[in-house]
Short mmCIF file of C-alpha atoms in Angstrom, two decimals:
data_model
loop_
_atom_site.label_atom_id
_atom_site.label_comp_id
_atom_site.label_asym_id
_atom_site.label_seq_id
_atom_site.Cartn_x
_atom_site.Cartn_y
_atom_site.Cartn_z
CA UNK A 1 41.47 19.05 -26.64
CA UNK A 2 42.88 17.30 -29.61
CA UNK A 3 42.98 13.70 -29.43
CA UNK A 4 45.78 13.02 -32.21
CA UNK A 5 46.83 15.27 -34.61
CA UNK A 6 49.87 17.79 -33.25
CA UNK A 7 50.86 20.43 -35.43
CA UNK A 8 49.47 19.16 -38.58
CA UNK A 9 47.17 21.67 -38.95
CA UNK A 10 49.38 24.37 -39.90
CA UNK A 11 51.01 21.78 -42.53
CA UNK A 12 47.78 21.09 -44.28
CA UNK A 13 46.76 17.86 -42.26
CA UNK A 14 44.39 15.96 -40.54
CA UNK A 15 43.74 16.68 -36.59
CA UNK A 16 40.85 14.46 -34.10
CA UNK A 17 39.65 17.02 -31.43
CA UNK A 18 36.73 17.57 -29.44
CA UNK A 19 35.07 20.21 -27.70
CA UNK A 20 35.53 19.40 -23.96
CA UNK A 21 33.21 20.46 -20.98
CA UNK A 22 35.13 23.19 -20.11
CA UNK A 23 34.43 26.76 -20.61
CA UNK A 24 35.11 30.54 -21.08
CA UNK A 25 32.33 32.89 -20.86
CA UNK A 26 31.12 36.50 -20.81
CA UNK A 27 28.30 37.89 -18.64
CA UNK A 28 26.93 41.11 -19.32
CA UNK A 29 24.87 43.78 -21.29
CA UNK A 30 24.94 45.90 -24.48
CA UNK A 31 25.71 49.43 -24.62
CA UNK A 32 24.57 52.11 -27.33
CA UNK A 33 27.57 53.55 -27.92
CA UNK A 34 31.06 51.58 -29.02
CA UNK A 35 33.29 51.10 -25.75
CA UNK A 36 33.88 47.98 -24.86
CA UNK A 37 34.71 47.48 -20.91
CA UNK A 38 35.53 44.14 -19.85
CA UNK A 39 36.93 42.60 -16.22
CA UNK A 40 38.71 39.28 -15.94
CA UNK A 41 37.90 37.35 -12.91
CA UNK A 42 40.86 35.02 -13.52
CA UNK A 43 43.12 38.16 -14.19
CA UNK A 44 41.69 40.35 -11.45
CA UNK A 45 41.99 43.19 -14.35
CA UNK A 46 40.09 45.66 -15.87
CA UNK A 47 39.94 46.62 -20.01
CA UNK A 48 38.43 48.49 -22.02
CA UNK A 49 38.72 49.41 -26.00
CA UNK A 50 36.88 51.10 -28.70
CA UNK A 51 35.00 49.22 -31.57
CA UNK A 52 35.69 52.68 -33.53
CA UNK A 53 37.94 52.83 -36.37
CA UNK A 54 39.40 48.74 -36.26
CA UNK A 55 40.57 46.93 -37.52
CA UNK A 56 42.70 49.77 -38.56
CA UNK A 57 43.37 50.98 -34.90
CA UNK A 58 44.11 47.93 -33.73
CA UNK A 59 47.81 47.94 -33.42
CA UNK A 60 47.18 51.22 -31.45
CA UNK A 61 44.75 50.01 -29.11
CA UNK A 62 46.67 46.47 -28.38
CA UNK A 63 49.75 48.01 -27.01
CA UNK A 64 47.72 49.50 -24.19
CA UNK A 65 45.63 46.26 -22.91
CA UNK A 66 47.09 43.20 -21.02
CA UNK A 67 47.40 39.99 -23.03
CA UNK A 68 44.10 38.44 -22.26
CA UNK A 69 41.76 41.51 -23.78
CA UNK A 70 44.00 41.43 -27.18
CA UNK A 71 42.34 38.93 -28.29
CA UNK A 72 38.43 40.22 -27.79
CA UNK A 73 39.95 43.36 -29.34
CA UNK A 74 41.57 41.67 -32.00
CA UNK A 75 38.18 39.06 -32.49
CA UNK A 76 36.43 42.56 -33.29
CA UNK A 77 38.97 43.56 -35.40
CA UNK A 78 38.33 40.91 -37.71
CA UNK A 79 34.08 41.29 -37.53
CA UNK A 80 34.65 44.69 -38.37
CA UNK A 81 37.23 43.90 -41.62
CA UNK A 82 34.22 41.32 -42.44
CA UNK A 83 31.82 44.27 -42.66
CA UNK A 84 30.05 43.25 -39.81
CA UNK A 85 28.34 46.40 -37.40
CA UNK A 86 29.02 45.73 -33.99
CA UNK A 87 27.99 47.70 -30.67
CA UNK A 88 30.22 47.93 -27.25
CA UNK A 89 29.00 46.51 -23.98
CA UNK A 90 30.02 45.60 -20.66
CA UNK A 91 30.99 42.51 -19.37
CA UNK A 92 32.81 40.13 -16.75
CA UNK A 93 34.95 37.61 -18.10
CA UNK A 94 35.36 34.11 -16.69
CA UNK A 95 35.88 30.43 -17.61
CA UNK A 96 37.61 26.99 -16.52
CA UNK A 97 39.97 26.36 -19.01
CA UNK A 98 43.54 26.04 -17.59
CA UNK A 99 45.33 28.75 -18.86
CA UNK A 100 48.43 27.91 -20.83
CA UNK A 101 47.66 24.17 -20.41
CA UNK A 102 47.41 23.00 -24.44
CA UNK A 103 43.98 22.93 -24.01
CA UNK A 104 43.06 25.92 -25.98
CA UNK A 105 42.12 28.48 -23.85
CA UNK A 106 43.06 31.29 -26.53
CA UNK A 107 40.97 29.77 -28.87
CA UNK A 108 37.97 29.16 -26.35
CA UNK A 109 37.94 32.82 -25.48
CA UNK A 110 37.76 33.97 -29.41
CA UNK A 111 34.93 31.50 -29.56
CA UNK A 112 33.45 33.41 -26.66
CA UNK A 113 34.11 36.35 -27.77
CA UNK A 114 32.49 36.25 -31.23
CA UNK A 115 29.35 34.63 -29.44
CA UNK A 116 28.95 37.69 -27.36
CA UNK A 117 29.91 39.90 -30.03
CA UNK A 118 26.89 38.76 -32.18
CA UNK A 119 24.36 38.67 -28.73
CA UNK A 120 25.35 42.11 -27.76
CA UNK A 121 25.32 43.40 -31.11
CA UNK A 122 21.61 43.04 -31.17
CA UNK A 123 21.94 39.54 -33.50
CA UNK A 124 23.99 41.76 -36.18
CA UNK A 125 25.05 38.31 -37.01
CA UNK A 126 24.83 35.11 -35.67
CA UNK A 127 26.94 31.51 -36.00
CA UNK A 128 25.66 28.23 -36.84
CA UNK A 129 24.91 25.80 -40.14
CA UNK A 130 21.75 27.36 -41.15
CA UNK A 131 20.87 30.84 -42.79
CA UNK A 132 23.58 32.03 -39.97
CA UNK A 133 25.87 35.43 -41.25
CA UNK A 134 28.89 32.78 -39.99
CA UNK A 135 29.52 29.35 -40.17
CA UNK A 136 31.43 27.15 -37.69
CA UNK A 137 34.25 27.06 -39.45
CA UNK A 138 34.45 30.46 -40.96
CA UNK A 139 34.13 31.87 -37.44
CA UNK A 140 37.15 29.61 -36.41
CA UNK A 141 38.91 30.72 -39.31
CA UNK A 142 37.98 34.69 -38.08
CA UNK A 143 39.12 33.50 -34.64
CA UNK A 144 42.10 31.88 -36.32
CA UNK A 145 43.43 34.83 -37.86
CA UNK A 146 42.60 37.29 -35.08
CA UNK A 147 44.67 34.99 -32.51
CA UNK A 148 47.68 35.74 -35.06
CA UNK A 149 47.44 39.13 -35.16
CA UNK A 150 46.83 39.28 -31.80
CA UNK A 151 49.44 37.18 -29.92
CA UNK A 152 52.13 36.78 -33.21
CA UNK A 153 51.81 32.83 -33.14
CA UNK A 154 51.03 31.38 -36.17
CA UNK A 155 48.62 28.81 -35.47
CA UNK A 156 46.39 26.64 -37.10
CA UNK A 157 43.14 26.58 -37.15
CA UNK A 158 42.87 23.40 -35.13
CA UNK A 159 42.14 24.63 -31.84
CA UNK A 160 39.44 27.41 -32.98
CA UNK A 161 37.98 24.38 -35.08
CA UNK A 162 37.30 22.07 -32.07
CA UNK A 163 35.77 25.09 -29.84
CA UNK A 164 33.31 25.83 -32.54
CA UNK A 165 32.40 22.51 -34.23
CA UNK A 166 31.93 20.57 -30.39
CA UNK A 167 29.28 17.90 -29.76
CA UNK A 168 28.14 15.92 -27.05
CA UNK A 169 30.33 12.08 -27.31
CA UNK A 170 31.97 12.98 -30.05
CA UNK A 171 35.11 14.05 -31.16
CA UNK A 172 35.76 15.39 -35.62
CA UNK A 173 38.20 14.72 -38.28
CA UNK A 174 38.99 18.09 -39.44
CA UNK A 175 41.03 18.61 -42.66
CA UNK A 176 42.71 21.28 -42.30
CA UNK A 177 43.20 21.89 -45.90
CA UNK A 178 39.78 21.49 -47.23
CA UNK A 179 37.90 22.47 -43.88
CA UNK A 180 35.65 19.26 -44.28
CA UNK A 181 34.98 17.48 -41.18
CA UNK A 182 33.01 14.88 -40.01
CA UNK A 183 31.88 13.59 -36.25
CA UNK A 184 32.84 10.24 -34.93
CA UNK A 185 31.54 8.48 -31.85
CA UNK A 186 33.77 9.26 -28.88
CA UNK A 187 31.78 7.09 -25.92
CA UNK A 188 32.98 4.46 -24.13
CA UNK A 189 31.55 3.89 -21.11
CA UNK A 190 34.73 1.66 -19.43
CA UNK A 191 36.75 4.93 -20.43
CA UNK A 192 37.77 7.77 -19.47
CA UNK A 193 39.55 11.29 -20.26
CA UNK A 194 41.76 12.47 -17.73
CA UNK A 195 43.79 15.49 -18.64
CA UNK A 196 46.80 15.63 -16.25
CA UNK A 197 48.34 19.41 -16.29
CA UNK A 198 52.03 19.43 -15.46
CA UNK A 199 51.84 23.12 -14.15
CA UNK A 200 54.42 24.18 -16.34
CA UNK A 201 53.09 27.26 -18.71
CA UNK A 202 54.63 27.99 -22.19
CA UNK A 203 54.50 31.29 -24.03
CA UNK A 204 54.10 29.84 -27.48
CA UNK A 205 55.07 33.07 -29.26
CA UNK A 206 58.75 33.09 -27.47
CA UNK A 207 59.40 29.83 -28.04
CA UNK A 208 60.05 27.49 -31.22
CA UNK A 209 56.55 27.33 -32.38
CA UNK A 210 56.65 29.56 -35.38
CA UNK A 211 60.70 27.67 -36.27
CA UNK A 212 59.10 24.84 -36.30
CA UNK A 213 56.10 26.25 -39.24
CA UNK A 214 59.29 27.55 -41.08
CA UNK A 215 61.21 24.25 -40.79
CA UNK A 216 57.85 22.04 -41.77
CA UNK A 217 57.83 24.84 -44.82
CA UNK A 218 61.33 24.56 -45.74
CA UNK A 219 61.06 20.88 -45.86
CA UNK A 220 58.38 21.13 -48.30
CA UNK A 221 59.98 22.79 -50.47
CA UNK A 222 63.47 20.52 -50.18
CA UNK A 223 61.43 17.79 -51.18
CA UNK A 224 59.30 19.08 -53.56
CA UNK A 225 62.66 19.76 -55.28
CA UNK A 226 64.45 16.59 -55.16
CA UNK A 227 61.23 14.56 -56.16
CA UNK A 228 60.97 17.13 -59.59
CA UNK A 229 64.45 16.44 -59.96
CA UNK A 230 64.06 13.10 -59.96
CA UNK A 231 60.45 12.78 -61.51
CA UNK A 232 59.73 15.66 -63.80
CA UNK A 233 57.33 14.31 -65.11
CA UNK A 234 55.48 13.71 -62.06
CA UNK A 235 52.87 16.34 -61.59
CA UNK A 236 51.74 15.36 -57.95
CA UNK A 237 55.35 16.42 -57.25
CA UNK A 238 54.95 19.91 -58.83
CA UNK A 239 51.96 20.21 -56.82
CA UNK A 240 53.13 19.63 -53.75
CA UNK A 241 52.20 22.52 -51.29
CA UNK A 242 52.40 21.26 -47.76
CA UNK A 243 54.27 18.59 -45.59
CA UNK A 244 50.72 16.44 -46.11
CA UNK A 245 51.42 16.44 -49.98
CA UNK A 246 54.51 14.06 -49.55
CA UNK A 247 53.89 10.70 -49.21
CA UNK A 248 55.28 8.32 -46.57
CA UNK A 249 56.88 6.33 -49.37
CA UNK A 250 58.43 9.67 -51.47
CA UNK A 251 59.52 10.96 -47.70
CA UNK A 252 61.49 7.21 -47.39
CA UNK A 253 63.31 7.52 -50.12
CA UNK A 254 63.81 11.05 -50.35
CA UNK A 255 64.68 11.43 -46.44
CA UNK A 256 68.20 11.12 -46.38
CA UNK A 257 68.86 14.35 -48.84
CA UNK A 258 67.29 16.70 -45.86
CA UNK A 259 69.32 18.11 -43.11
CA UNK A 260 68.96 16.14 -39.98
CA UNK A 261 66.53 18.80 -38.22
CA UNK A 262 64.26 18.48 -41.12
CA UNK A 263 64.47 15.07 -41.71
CA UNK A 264 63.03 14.55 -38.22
CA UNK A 265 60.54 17.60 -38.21
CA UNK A 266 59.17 16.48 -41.63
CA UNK A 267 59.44 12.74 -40.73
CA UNK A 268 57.13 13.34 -37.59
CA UNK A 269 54.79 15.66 -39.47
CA UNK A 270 53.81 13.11 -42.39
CA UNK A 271 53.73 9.90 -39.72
CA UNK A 272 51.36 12.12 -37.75
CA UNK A 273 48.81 12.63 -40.19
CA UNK A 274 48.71 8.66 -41.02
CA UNK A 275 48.38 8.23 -37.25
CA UNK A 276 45.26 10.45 -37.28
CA UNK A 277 43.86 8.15 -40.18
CA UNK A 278 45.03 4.92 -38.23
CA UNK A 279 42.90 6.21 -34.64
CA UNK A 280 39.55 6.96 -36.85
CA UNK A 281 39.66 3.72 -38.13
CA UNK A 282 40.02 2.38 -34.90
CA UNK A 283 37.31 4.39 -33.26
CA UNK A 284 34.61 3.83 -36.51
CA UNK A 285 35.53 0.19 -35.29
CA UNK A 286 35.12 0.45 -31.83
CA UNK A 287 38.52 -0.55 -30.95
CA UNK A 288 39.55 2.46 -28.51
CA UNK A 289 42.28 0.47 -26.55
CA UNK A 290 44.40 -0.22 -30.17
CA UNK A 291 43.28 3.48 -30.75
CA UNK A 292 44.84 4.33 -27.25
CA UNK A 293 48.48 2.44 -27.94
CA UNK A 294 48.82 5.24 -30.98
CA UNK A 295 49.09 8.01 -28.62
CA UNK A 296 52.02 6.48 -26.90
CA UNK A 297 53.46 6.71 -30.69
CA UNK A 298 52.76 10.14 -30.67
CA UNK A 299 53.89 11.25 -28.11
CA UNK A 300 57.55 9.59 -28.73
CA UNK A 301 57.38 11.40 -32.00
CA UNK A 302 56.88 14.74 -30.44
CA UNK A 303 59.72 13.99 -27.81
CA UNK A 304 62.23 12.69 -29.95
CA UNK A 305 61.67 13.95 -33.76
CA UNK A 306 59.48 17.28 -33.14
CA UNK A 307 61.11 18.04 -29.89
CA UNK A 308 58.34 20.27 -28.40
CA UNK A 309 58.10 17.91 -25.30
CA UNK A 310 59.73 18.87 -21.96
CA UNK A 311 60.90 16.94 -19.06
CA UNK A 312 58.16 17.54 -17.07
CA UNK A 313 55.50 15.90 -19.82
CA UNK A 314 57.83 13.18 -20.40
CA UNK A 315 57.52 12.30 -17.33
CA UNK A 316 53.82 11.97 -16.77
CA UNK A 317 53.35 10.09 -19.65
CA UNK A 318 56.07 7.51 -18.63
CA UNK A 319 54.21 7.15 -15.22
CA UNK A 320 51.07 6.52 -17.14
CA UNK A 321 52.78 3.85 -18.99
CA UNK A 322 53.30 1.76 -15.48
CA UNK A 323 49.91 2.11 -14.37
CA UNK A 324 47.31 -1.04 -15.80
CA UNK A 325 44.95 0.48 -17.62
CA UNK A 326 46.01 3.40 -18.98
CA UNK A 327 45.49 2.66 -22.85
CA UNK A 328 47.41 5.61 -24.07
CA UNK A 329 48.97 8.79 -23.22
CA UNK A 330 50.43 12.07 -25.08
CA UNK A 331 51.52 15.39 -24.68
CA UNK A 332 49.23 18.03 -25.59
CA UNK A 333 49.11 21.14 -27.60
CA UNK A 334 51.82 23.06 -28.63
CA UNK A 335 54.46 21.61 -25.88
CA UNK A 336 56.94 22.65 -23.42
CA UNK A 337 54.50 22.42 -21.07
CA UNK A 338 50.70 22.77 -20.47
CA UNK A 339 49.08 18.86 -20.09
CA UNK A 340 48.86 15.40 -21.41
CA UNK A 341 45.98 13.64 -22.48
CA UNK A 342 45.04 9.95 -21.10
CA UNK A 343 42.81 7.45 -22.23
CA UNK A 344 41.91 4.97 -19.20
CA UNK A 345 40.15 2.30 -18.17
CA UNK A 346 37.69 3.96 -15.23
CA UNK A 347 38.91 1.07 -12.94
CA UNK A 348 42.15 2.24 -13.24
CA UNK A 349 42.05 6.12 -12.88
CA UNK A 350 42.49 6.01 -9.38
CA UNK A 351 45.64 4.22 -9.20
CA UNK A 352 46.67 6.35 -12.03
CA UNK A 353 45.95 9.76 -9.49
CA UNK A 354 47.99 7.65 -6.74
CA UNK A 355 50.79 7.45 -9.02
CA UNK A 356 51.02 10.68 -10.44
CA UNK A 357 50.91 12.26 -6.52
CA UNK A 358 53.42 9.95 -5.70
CA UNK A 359 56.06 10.12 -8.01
CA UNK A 360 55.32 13.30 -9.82
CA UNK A 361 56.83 15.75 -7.19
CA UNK A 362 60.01 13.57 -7.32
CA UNK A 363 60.25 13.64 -10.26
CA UNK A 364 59.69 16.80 -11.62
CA UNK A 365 60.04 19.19 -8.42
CA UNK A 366 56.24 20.47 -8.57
CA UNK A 367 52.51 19.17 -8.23
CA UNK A 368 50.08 18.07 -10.93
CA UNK A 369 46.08 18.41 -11.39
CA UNK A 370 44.10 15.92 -12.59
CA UNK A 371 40.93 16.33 -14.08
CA UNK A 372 38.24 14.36 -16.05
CA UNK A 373 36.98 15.35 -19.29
CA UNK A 374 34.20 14.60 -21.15
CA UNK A 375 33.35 15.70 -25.04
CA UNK A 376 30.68 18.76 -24.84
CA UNK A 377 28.88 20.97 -27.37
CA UNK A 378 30.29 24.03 -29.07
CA UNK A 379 29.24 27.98 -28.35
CA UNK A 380 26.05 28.97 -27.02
CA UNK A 381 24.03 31.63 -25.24
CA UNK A 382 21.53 32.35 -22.54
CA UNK A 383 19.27 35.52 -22.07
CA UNK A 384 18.25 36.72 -18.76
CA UNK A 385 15.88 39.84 -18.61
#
């Protein structure tokens, strides 16, 4: 889950997650020959691909397999472009992530996936910091790019990132640029993370996720423009890339020269990443409650300027803003549904549940879940003989 830091990744920014105790996972066994055969126990379905010929049968081989096994197939696709042998095997698939729910359950089961790719592949490779074939953050990049290719969304990196770089209490500052990160203490014992899930699923590829990546990259270039034109001697201008480039002072003055659905795309993007900086701060201070009012600040900015909210989060997070306690609140993920994230006070996460039951269905014509999350580690393995 990402604490702060919505759709800045794909604009070059910074983004707060953490690996949450949550999971998708594979059980099975290898097989000496290069069919992979896979059932979902979430899906009730069966799969199965060949490891033969990808990545360059891949386009082939995804047209025939539901939605779910496209991206194992596609996870392989990129191994195999990275020179990487692999071997088939069997397996059952299974996890807890809610499904469609903004807390990256795409990204958890490419995590998976390349973790059981490299255990059933006899240790062809393996993950980790040390003398490993991968590191975190080039298998996240791998996942990254096979989720595109899979699924057509453009994402960022973010979510594979935060699935592969997890640790116990604490939650990273990810550039998304450079790929540096570092950890940052995420335990409080007064508070807790309750994910709320509005019930509502999104398919991010059909909806305005990749308008808004063209919009953020328009806007670049708008103001890139107008700042040469102004400054041409400037040479930070000339070298600005990304939405993260422009400054919260050049956007200011520079603003009003962008059409209005710009102006507000770009003007959430670049107030986004200086919230991220704002809410480490806080948390390298110990100050989670000040860190907590930012998210309400967020969220407003994903309503009104980004408009990838829907009525449905809106509405949890203004309950959560009546209940004592609740120190901050947000939509999560990509929007138009999935959850929202909620810091609270542990004394107060009961009367937060009460409300939510309560005035939830009235509100929005459906139940929500509510769930407590803690940060957890990243992939791992067990062997049973």
């Amino acid at each position: 889950m990402n604490l702060i830091g919505e759709h800045t990744d794909y604009n070059g920014g910074f983004v707060l997650p953490l690996a949450v105790d949550r999971v998708s996972a594979f059980a099975g066994r290898t097989r000496e020959d290069q069919t992979v055969r896979l059932w979902s126990t979430h899906f009730k379905a069966y799969a199965q691909f060949s490891l033969e010929g990808l990545p360059e049968t891949f386009d082939e081989q995804r047209a025939n397999l539901p939605g779910w096994a496209r991206y194992v197939l596609g996870v392989a696709a990129e191994l195999t472009r990275s020179d990487i042998a692999l071997k088939g095997f069997d397996a059952v698939v299974s996890g807890d992530v809610p499904l469609g729910g903004g807390m990256s359950s795409s990204a958890a089961l490419e995590i998976a996936s390349a973790e059981a790719y490299a255990l059933f592949s006899d240790h062809a490779f393996s993950i980790g910091e040390k003398d490993a074939t991968l590191t975190p953050i080039e298998t996240a990049g791998l996942c990254q790019r096979a989720e595109q290719i899979a699924s057509g969304l453009m994402c960022g990196i973010l979510d594979q990132a935060a699935s592969c770089l997890g640790q116990p209490r604490k939650a990273v500052l990810l550039d998304c640029r450079s790929l540096d990160y570092r950890y940052l203490p995420f335990e409080d014992p007064d508070v807790s993370v309750v994910v709320i899930d509005t019930g509502v699923r999104r398919e991010l590829a059909t909806s305005a996720y990749n308008e808004r990546r063209q919009q953020c990259e328009e806007a670049t270039q708008r103001l890139r423009d107008l700042i040469v034109q102004v400054e041409p001697e400037n040479e930070q201008a000339r070298s600005i890339k990304e939405l993260r480039d422009v400054s919260p002072e050049q956007f200011e003055r520079f603003k009003a020269q962008l059409p209005a659905v710009l102006q507000k795309r770009a003007g959430y993007v670049i107030a986004e990443n200086e919230r991220v900086l704002q809410v480490v701060k806080l948390l390298e201070e110990g100050k989670i409650e000040e860190a907590g009012k930012i998210l309400w600040i967020g969220h407003a900015g994903l309503r009104d300027e980004y408009e990838v909210s829907c009525n449905e989060l809106d509405a949890l997070v203004d309950i959560a803003h009546e209940v004592p306690g609740v120190l901050g609140a947000r939509m999560m993920g990509g929007g138009f549904g999935g959850c929202t994230i909620n810091l609270v006070r542990n004394e107060a996460v009961d009367a937060l549940r009460q409300a939510v039951e309560q005035q939830y269905p009235e509100r929005a014509g459906r139940e929500a879940s509510i769930d407590i999350c803690r940060a957890a580690a990243g992939p791992g393995h067990v062997v049973l003989n």
